[in-house]
Amino acid sequence: MSDVKVHEEAHGISTAIEDRAHVLAGYGETTKREGAKTKEVHNADLFAAIEETKIERWSKESLHLYFCIFVSFCCACANGYDGSLMGSILAMDHYQDVFNTGMDGPKVSVVTSLYTVGSIVATPFSAVLSDKLGRRKCMFVGAWIIIIGSIIIASGLTLAQFVVGRFILGVGIQVMVVSAPAYAVEIAPPHWRGRAVGFYNCGWFGGSIPAAAITYGTNFIGNNYQWRIPFICQCFACVIVIISVWFIPESPRWLMTQGRNEEAIAFLVKYHGNGDPNARLVLLEVEEMKEGIRIDGIDKRWWDYRPFITTHSGRWRFAQVIMISVFGQWSGNGLGYFNATIFKTIGYTSSSMQLLLNLVNSIVSAVGALIAVNLTDKMPRRPVLVFGTLACAVTLAINAGILQEVANSGHISKTKGQAALAFYYLFNVVFSFTYTPLQGVIPAEALETTTRAKGLALSGFMVSSISFISQFATPIGLKNISTNYFWIFVGWDVLESVFWYFFCVESQGRTLEELEWVYQQPNPVKASQNLDKIVVQRDGTVTEKIEDDA
C-alpha cells in the first residue's frame, strides 16, 4: 500500500485509507443528518466492514468457497456415517451369525467403543499434523486412514480383525475432525462463519442418513454382504475428500502462521473482498489476523499446551471447549448408537422395522439441524444452548415417564410405545437444533489461530472419551436398568443448562480476533454481551461509533 495518505470526504467526515478498517468514535454528531439512525451491534468495525463490502453470493469465487466448505462437510459425513452405522449393523442377522455380539452387554460395548479409543490415541499427533502439514493435507491423511480401517472391517471374519478395523477408523476420524472444522471457520467470511461451520457439522447427517438407508437396503441381502457393503460404502466420502483437497486453497490464517502473508492476503482479497485489496473487510481481517497470531511459536511446539491453563483468557477459552465437547456428547444423544435396541424395547421387534425407524430418526434429526444452520448467524449462541438443553431434558423426561411401564414390567402397550417413539424423535430434533451446528462453531470460535489445532484435538479427545464411556456403559445400562437409564441424562441436562447460563461466552457477531478482548475481561460472559452503538446513514454507511459517555 502507498505511504501517501489518501483522504475521502464522506458524510462530512474525512477518513484515511489506512484507517478505513475502523469506525470513527464520536458523540453522536452525525445523528443530526437527515435519514440517520442509531443501531446497536456487537462490533462496530465488523458491522461497517460487512455493510461496505458486499460479497457476491453467487460469484465464481463464492461458489468455489462453498465447494471448499463442502469438502470439510464430507469429513463430517465420514464421522456421522459411523454414528448411524453400528446401531444398524447390530440388528443384522448375518453380522450376528459371524460375530455373535448380541445387541447389548459387554461384547457390544467393546465393538462400539474401540472406535473412540482410536480417536483418543490419535489426539496428540492429529494436532501436530494439522499445524505442520496444513488443514488440507491433514484431511487428506485422515481420509486414507479411514479407508484402510473400512477395508480391514469389510474383509474380516473374526471379531479381533473387526475391532482392529474399528480402532483404525477412530484414528482416521480424529485426524480429519481436527482440521476440517478449523478449515471451515478460517476460510469463511466473518458473517458467514456460523453457517459455514454449522453446515460442516451437519455433515454428521450427511453420513448418518445414507448409512441408515444403505443398511436398511442391504438388510434384505441373504449373505455376509448384508453387513460388508455398508462398511465399503464408508469409503465414499473419503474418496471425495482425497480428490478434492487438491482443488481448494489453504486456510489464510494457517498461511499467516507460516509467514506466507502474501498468499493469505491474496485469499482474503479474492474470496472476501470481491477482488479489491482495499476492501474494508479485507483491511480489517488482515489487521486483526496479524495482531492475533502469536510470534512466540506456540503452534510449533507440539508438546506445549500451557496456553490453555496459564492465562485468564486461555482458561475461559478452554472452558467453552470443555463444555461443548462434554455436553455435546453426554446429553442423551449417545443413545442413538443403540437405536435398534431402544426400538426393540418399545415394541418394534422386526429388524427391518428397526432399521426403517433408524432412517426416519436420522431424517427428522437432520431437519432440526438444518433449520438451526440457517439461523446460526442470526441467533445468539448462549440462549440457544441454555434453553435448548433445558428442552432436551423436558422431552427426554416425558419419554422416560412414558417408558416407566417397560422399566417396571418389561412390556409396553402399543399406544405408549408409539408415544415414546414420538417423544424420542422430538428429543433428537431438539438436540440437533441446539447442538449440531454449535458443536463445530463454539470450539472453532473460542480458540485462537495458533492454538486452534491443539484445542480441537483436545476437544476430539474429550468427545471420544465421553463417547467411549457412553458407548461402553449404555448397552450395560439398558440391559440392567432398562429405560430408567434415560433419567440420568434428564438430570444432567438440567445441570448443563445452569452451566451454560453462568459460563457461556457469546461469540456471535464478532471477529475471531476480537474475541481475544472479550476473553481478557474479568467477566467474559458479561463482556460478550456488550454492544456498540453506531450511527447508520440512509445509504447504509456507518459514520460513527457513539462513545459511552455521549
XYZ file of C-alpha atoms in Angstrom:
550
model
C 0.000 0.000 0.000
C 1.248 3.524 -0.748
C 2.708 5.605 2.067
C 0.702 8.600 0.871
C -2.473 9.054 2.867
C -5.472 9.439 0.604
C -8.387 11.220 2.226
C -12.045 10.854 1.314
C -14.949 13.062 2.291
C -17.990 11.041 3.360
C -20.967 12.475 5.205
C -18.803 15.378 6.367
C -16.123 13.117 7.845
C -12.587 12.952 6.444
C -11.033 9.482 6.636
C -7.683 8.000 5.610
C -7.499 4.816 3.543
C -5.243 3.297 6.199
C -7.930 3.904 8.848
C -10.866 2.591 6.840
C -10.894 -0.670 8.814
C -12.183 1.204 11.853
C -15.269 3.308 12.592
C -14.506 6.774 13.951
C -15.536 7.341 17.563
C -17.720 10.344 18.370
C -20.511 11.744 20.458
C -23.447 11.420 18.100
C -22.764 14.407 15.852
C -23.749 12.573 12.670
C -27.143 11.554 14.074
C -28.341 15.049 13.097
C -28.111 14.267 9.393
C -31.330 13.524 7.539
C -32.186 9.822 7.478
C -29.546 8.881 10.071
C -30.425 6.316 12.721
C -28.693 4.600 15.609
C -28.209 0.857 15.921
C -26.669 -1.486 18.493
C -24.251 -4.163 17.228
C -21.638 -6.445 18.785
C -18.746 -4.975 16.774
C -18.965 -1.584 15.082
C -15.896 -2.132 12.885
C -17.098 -5.522 11.653
C -20.651 -4.308 11.002
C -19.340 -1.363 8.973
C -16.946 -3.579 7.019
C -19.681 -6.077 6.155
C -22.077 -3.319 5.078
C -19.452 -1.738 2.830
C -18.000 -4.984 1.416
C -20.943 -6.771 -0.143
C -19.708 -10.242 -1.097
C -21.453 -11.567 -4.184
C -23.136 -14.785 -3.032
C -23.195 -16.434 -6.457
C -19.926 -15.192 -7.901
C -17.353 -17.696 -9.158
C -15.250 -17.061 -6.050
C -18.164 -17.613 -3.663
C -19.147 -20.830 -5.417
C -15.571 -22.054 -5.034
C -15.716 -21.107 -1.348
C -18.909 -23.172 -0.970
C -17.066 -26.084 -2.558
C -14.242 -25.679 -0.028
C -16.748 -25.857 2.825
C -18.377 -28.875 1.154
C -15.039 -30.707 1.336
C -14.936 -30.145 5.097
C -18.599 -31.251 5.186
C -17.532 -34.579 3.643
C -15.111 -35.069 6.556
C -18.031 -34.778 8.973
C -20.007 -37.180 6.766
C -17.397 -39.870 7.434
C -17.894 -39.373 11.171
C -21.701 -39.298 11.011
C -21.793 -42.384 8.826
C -20.301 -44.457 11.622
C -22.626 -42.895 14.183
C -25.633 -44.407 12.444
C -23.909 -47.494 11.078
C -23.131 -49.613 14.130
C -26.591 -49.307 15.640
C -27.982 -50.738 12.398
C -25.285 -53.389 11.922
C -26.077 -54.852 15.347
C -29.607 -55.644 14.127
C -28.396 -57.691 11.136
C -28.685 -61.474 11.434
C -25.667 -62.312 9.226
C -23.472 -59.992 11.290
C -24.656 -61.768 14.434
C -24.046 -65.172 12.822
C -20.389 -64.236 12.218
C -19.529 -62.227 15.323
C -22.221 -63.218 17.843
C -22.027 -59.968 19.843
C -25.717 -59.709 20.726
C -27.471 -56.328 20.843
C -26.476 -55.307 24.350
C -23.958 -56.271 27.005
C -20.113 -56.283 27.228
C -19.312 -57.536 23.689
C -21.327 -54.742 22.122
C -19.572 -52.276 24.434
C -16.152 -53.411 23.164
C -17.108 -53.387 19.470
C -18.623 -49.899 19.565
C -16.181 -48.237 21.956
C -12.910 -49.298 20.229
C -13.712 -46.665 17.614
C -13.473 -43.933 20.258
C -10.326 -45.477 21.741
C -8.665 -44.964 18.345
C -9.705 -41.306 18.392
C -8.303 -40.854 21.895
C -4.947 -42.375 20.937
C -4.724 -40.147 17.850
C -5.231 -36.894 19.800
C -1.580 -35.773 20.223
C -0.335 -36.341 16.674
C -3.541 -35.116 14.973
C -2.843 -31.585 16.224
C 0.784 -31.828 15.105
C -0.263 -32.928 11.610
C -2.738 -30.071 11.286
C -0.194 -27.434 12.323
C 2.701 -28.915 10.341
C 1.044 -30.077 7.129
C -1.812 -27.589 6.980
C -5.558 -28.129 7.130
C -5.931 -29.574 3.596
C -3.213 -32.221 3.784
C -4.355 -33.313 7.239
C -7.836 -34.004 5.852
C -6.185 -35.979 3.056
C -4.218 -38.161 5.508
C -7.272 -38.784 7.702
C -9.337 -39.893 4.715
C -6.763 -42.529 3.754
C -6.632 -43.902 7.303
C -10.429 -44.282 7.328
C -10.343 -46.158 4.021
C -7.748 -48.582 5.435
C -9.895 -49.177 8.518
C -13.014 -49.763 6.431
C -11.233 -52.324 4.233
C -9.983 -54.218 7.300
C -13.507 -54.396 8.727
C -15.261 -55.299 5.468
C -12.827 -58.145 4.787
C -12.882 -59.543 8.330
C -14.399 -62.770 9.601
C -13.056 -62.639 13.163
C -14.042 -60.332 15.992
C -10.361 -59.424 16.540
C -9.976 -58.131 12.974
C -13.272 -56.293 13.265
C -12.263 -54.375 16.407
C -8.797 -53.568 14.983
C -10.536 -52.022 11.972
C -12.798 -50.061 14.321
C -9.735 -48.748 16.153
C -8.092 -47.586 12.906
C -11.334 -45.916 11.823
C -11.277 -43.914 15.049
C -7.711 -42.768 14.380
C -8.651 -41.552 10.907
C -11.745 -39.723 12.104
C -9.753 -37.869 14.765
C -7.185 -36.713 12.208
C -9.939 -35.419 9.921
C -12.103 -33.693 12.517
C -9.193 -31.687 13.912
C -8.540 -29.992 10.563
C -11.968 -29.875 8.906
C -13.792 -27.505 11.316
C -10.655 -25.365 11.653
C -10.534 -25.073 7.861
C -14.222 -24.150 7.613
C -14.048 -21.437 10.276
C -10.782 -19.997 8.949
C -11.838 -19.610 5.311
C -15.372 -18.261 5.892
C -16.122 -14.514 5.911
C -16.963 -13.421 9.484
C -20.686 -13.017 8.791
C -20.894 -16.454 7.118
C -18.864 -18.223 9.806
C -21.732 -19.693 11.815
C -23.464 -21.137 8.769
C -20.190 -22.426 7.304
C -19.144 -24.345 10.413
C -22.731 -25.300 11.205
C -23.058 -26.764 7.712
C -19.785 -28.626 8.264
C -21.154 -30.239 11.416
C -24.397 -31.138 9.636
C -22.177 -33.488 7.681
C -22.953 -35.842 10.565
C -26.372 -36.296 8.991
C -24.846 -36.282 5.528
C -23.277 -39.531 6.713
C -25.873 -40.935 9.107
C -28.817 -40.737 6.679
C -27.045 -42.629 3.847
C -25.788 -45.145 6.421
C -29.305 -45.734 7.700
C -30.660 -46.022 4.150
C -27.880 -48.354 2.983
C -28.219 -50.665 5.985
C -31.990 -50.782 5.520
C -31.493 -51.838 1.889
C -28.704 -54.361 2.475
C -30.649 -55.967 5.326
C -32.562 -57.908 2.662
C -29.347 -59.492 1.298
C -29.070 -63.106 2.372
C -25.309 -63.360 2.910
C -22.365 -61.545 4.543
C -22.562 -58.692 2.058
C -25.527 -57.658 4.168
C -23.059 -56.032 6.594
C -19.947 -55.786 4.370
C -21.441 -53.364 1.814
C -22.236 -50.652 4.411
C -18.597 -50.666 5.553
C -17.333 -50.499 1.969
C -19.609 -47.505 1.347
C -17.986 -45.753 4.310
C -15.090 -45.002 1.944
C -17.210 -42.885 -0.420
C -16.969 -39.540 1.422
C -13.250 -40.123 1.980
C -12.652 -40.607 -1.749
C -14.323 -37.230 -2.391
C -12.011 -35.606 0.182
C -8.862 -37.261 -1.227
C -9.602 -35.978 -4.741
C -10.997 -32.557 -3.787
C -8.313 -31.262 -1.405
C -6.032 -30.578 -4.378
C -8.582 -28.144 -5.833
C -9.107 -25.949 -2.765
C -6.877 -23.227 -1.261
C -5.182 -23.465 2.111
C -6.559 -21.603 5.132
C -5.385 -17.948 5.171
C -4.881 -17.997 8.924
C -2.691 -21.105 8.702
C -0.735 -19.489 5.860
C -0.115 -16.443 8.027
C 1.198 -18.586 10.894
C 3.721 -19.967 8.402
C 4.871 -16.490 7.359
C 3.143 -16.767 3.964
C 1.375 -13.424 4.365
C 1.086 -12.590 0.666
C -0.776 -15.837 -0.048
C -3.063 -15.248 2.937
C -3.901 -11.702 1.834
C -4.450 -12.863 -1.755
C -7.017 -15.371 -0.449
C -8.867 -12.661 1.518
C -8.869 -10.275 -1.447
C -10.216 -12.956 -3.789
C -12.841 -14.555 -1.557
C -13.764 -11.845 0.981
C -13.112 -8.616 -0.892
C -14.552 -9.074 -4.384
C -11.001 -8.717 -5.744
C -10.437 -5.316 -4.102
C -7.284 -5.192 -1.913
C -8.625 -2.016 -0.250
C -11.993 -3.550 0.636
C -12.838 -2.573 4.191
C -13.493 -6.161 5.283
C -10.128 -7.306 3.910
C -8.263 -4.491 5.680
C -9.981 -5.312 8.968
C -9.322 -9.046 8.716
C -5.659 -8.639 7.746
C -5.017 -6.232 10.597
C -6.729 -8.418 13.189
C -5.140 -11.636 11.924
C -1.670 -10.096 12.169
C -2.388 -8.900 15.698
C -3.998 -12.183 16.725
C -1.278 -14.567 15.552
C 1.370 -15.006 18.191
C 5.041 -14.705 17.420
C 6.152 -16.967 20.271
C 5.926 -20.111 18.135
C 3.401 -21.856 20.380
C 1.982 -23.711 17.364
C 5.476 -25.006 16.526
C 5.973 -26.673 19.918
C 3.850 -29.809 19.641
C 4.158 -30.585 23.345
C 3.157 -27.153 24.670
C -0.451 -26.967 25.875
C 0.227 -24.339 28.576
C -1.764 -21.510 26.925
C -4.975 -23.342 27.841
C -4.324 -23.037 31.567
C -1.699 -20.355 32.266
C -3.699 -17.257 31.296
C -7.129 -15.920 32.226
C -8.078 -15.732 28.548
C -6.817 -19.243 27.845
C -8.749 -20.768 30.733
C -12.005 -19.153 29.662
C -11.477 -20.194 26.052
C -10.745 -23.764 27.083
C -13.821 -23.780 29.341
C -16.003 -23.208 26.261
C -14.286 -26.130 24.515
C -14.756 -28.402 27.531
C -18.450 -27.590 27.899
C -19.435 -28.052 24.253
C -17.299 -31.201 23.934
C -18.680 -32.892 27.052
C -22.262 -31.645 26.937
C -22.490 -32.278 23.201
C -21.882 -35.990 23.820
C -23.497 -36.551 27.200
C -26.976 -35.059 26.798
C -28.732 -38.295 25.827
C -27.721 -38.204 22.180
C -25.351 -41.134 22.744
C -28.439 -43.343 22.936
C -28.553 -43.066 19.148
C -25.767 -45.629 18.825
C -28.224 -48.164 20.175
C -31.427 -47.139 18.410
C -32.144 -50.718 17.342
C -32.024 -51.833 20.986
C -34.272 -48.943 22.076
C -36.783 -49.589 19.283
C -36.896 -53.250 20.304
C -37.550 -52.208 23.912
C -40.565 -50.096 22.951
C -42.148 -52.891 20.940
C -40.625 -52.846 17.449
C -39.008 -56.288 17.260
C -38.562 -56.708 13.478
C -35.014 -55.885 12.350
C -36.369 -54.333 9.135
C -38.677 -52.065 11.127
C -35.856 -51.108 13.487
C -33.666 -50.096 10.550
C -36.508 -48.131 8.957
C -37.187 -46.274 12.213
C -33.478 -45.517 12.470
C -33.581 -43.976 8.983
C -36.600 -41.844 9.931
C -34.811 -40.732 13.094
C -31.796 -39.580 11.081
C -34.003 -37.620 8.677
C -36.084 -35.802 11.315
C -32.923 -35.018 13.323
C -31.320 -33.559 10.199
C -34.331 -31.276 9.711
C -33.768 -29.783 13.171
C -30.064 -29.308 12.459
C -30.581 -27.682 9.041
C -33.115 -25.199 10.440
C -30.563 -24.232 13.077
C -27.794 -23.838 10.482
C -29.862 -21.310 8.542
C -30.333 -19.279 11.742
C -26.850 -19.697 13.222
C -25.524 -16.292 12.115
C -28.705 -14.581 13.356
C -29.318 -16.326 16.685
C -27.129 -15.610 19.729
C -25.330 -18.793 20.827
C -25.893 -18.511 24.583
C -29.737 -18.523 24.757
C -29.888 -21.400 22.277
C -27.624 -23.522 24.477
C -29.343 -22.596 27.746
C -32.948 -23.129 26.679
C -32.254 -25.804 24.064
C -30.516 -28.021 26.616
C -33.392 -27.490 29.034
C -35.808 -28.537 26.287
C -33.723 -31.701 25.804
C -34.242 -32.503 29.481
C -38.010 -31.967 29.212
C -38.534 -34.117 26.094
C -36.330 -36.905 27.436
C -38.128 -36.787 30.801
C -41.507 -37.218 29.084
C -40.065 -40.099 27.081
C -38.681 -41.760 30.228
C -42.004 -41.265 32.016
C -43.922 -42.984 29.228
C -41.412 -45.853 29.277
C -41.709 -46.404 33.013
C -44.001 -49.327 32.243
C -41.156 -51.030 30.379
C -38.744 -50.410 33.230
C -41.181 -51.932 35.727
C -42.648 -54.879 33.817
C -40.563 -55.335 30.666
C -43.641 -54.790 28.473
C -45.370 -51.753 26.966
C -48.686 -51.177 25.239
C -48.719 -50.298 21.546
C -50.113 -46.802 22.198
C -47.484 -45.950 24.780
C -44.781 -47.378 22.520
C -45.874 -45.047 19.726
C -45.948 -42.073 22.120
C -42.472 -42.946 23.393
C -41.194 -43.159 19.812
C -42.669 -39.730 19.014
C -41.001 -38.077 22.005
C -37.730 -39.862 21.282
C -37.806 -38.354 17.790
C -38.712 -34.958 19.268
C -35.777 -35.160 21.677
C -33.422 -35.814 18.776
C -34.846 -32.892 16.787
C -34.380 -30.544 19.759
C -30.870 -31.822 20.418
C -29.904 -31.458 16.746
C -31.268 -27.902 16.618
C -29.386 -26.958 19.783
C -26.069 -28.724 19.407
C -25.342 -29.953 15.885
C -24.267 -26.602 14.343
C -22.709 -25.271 17.550
C -20.606 -28.384 18.241
C -18.398 -27.186 15.403
C -18.886 -23.435 15.860
C -18.192 -23.000 19.594
C -14.731 -24.631 19.830
C -13.562 -23.205 16.496
C -14.609 -19.685 17.556
C -13.307 -19.965 21.102
C -9.770 -20.952 20.081
C -7.042 -18.691 18.719
C -5.425 -19.428 15.358
C -2.166 -20.628 16.892
C -3.880 -22.930 19.393
C -6.862 -23.975 17.262
C -5.442 -27.322 16.073
C -4.348 -28.326 19.577
C -7.635 -27.150 21.066
C -9.675 -29.054 18.510
C -7.513 -32.118 19.150
C -8.265 -31.824 22.870
C -11.921 -31.338 22.008
C -11.762 -34.524 19.952
C -10.097 -36.279 22.883
C -12.913 -35.228 25.230
C -15.611 -36.107 22.691
C -14.053 -39.530 22.186
C -13.605 -40.104 25.923
C -17.219 -39.248 26.711
C -18.385 -41.282 23.714
C -16.310 -44.211 24.946
C -17.976 -44.038 28.360
C -21.389 -43.679 26.743
C -20.885 -46.486 24.224
C -19.433 -48.808 26.837
C -21.958 -48.036 29.581
C -25.187 -47.696 27.576
C -25.599 -51.348 26.470
C -24.922 -52.473 30.042
C -27.223 -49.811 31.480
C -30.082 -50.668 29.122
C -29.671 -54.352 29.960
C -29.617 -53.847 33.745
C -31.995 -50.941 34.433
C -33.820 -50.728 31.093
C -35.245 -47.297 30.234
C -34.613 -45.943 33.743
C -31.195 -45.251 32.250
C -32.770 -42.228 30.491
C -33.285 -40.421 33.811
C -29.537 -39.997 34.227
C -29.476 -37.718 31.188
C -32.584 -35.807 32.282
C -30.873 -34.660 35.481
C -27.587 -33.998 33.740
C -29.239 -31.873 31.030
C -30.760 -29.603 33.692
C -27.299 -29.186 35.218
C -25.844 -28.422 31.783
C -28.365 -25.591 31.311
C -27.151 -23.999 34.543
C -23.541 -24.235 33.398
C -24.357 -22.645 30.046
C -26.172 -19.772 31.773
C -23.271 -18.855 34.035
C -20.250 -19.694 31.861
C -21.176 -19.430 28.158
C -19.374 -16.586 26.362
C -21.407 -15.125 23.479
C -19.340 -15.197 20.273
C -21.937 -14.337 17.647
C -21.326 -11.148 15.660
C -17.595 -10.746 16.394
C -14.398 -11.478 14.508
C -12.284 -14.381 15.731
C -9.510 -11.996 16.737
C -11.806 -9.511 18.510
C -12.915 -12.286 20.843
C -9.466 -12.029 22.479
C -10.551 -8.719 24.037
C -13.709 -10.389 25.338
C -11.813 -13.264 26.932
C -9.305 -10.906 28.569
C -12.030 -9.125 30.539
C -12.567 -10.016 34.235
C -16.036 -11.385 33.367
C -16.014 -12.588 29.732
C -19.677 -13.695 29.916
C -20.780 -10.149 30.727
C -18.282 -8.568 28.318
C -19.501 -10.742 25.465
C -22.960 -9.213 25.758
C -21.709 -5.627 25.416
C -22.952 -3.784 22.333
C -21.533 -0.901 20.279
C -23.915 1.957 19.496
C -23.383 3.202 15.933
C -24.817 5.776 13.561
C -26.017 4.467 10.197
C -26.836 6.890 7.393
C -29.691 6.492 4.943
C -27.406 4.861 2.336
C -26.230 2.257 4.887
C -22.858 3.900 5.592
C -21.699 3.631 9.207
C -20.332 7.061 10.116
C -19.751 6.926 13.844
C -19.434 4.769 16.954
C -21.012 6.652 19.838
C -18.894 6.786 22.978
C -20.443 5.556 26.237
C -20.402 8.977 27.859
C -22.209 10.620 24.959
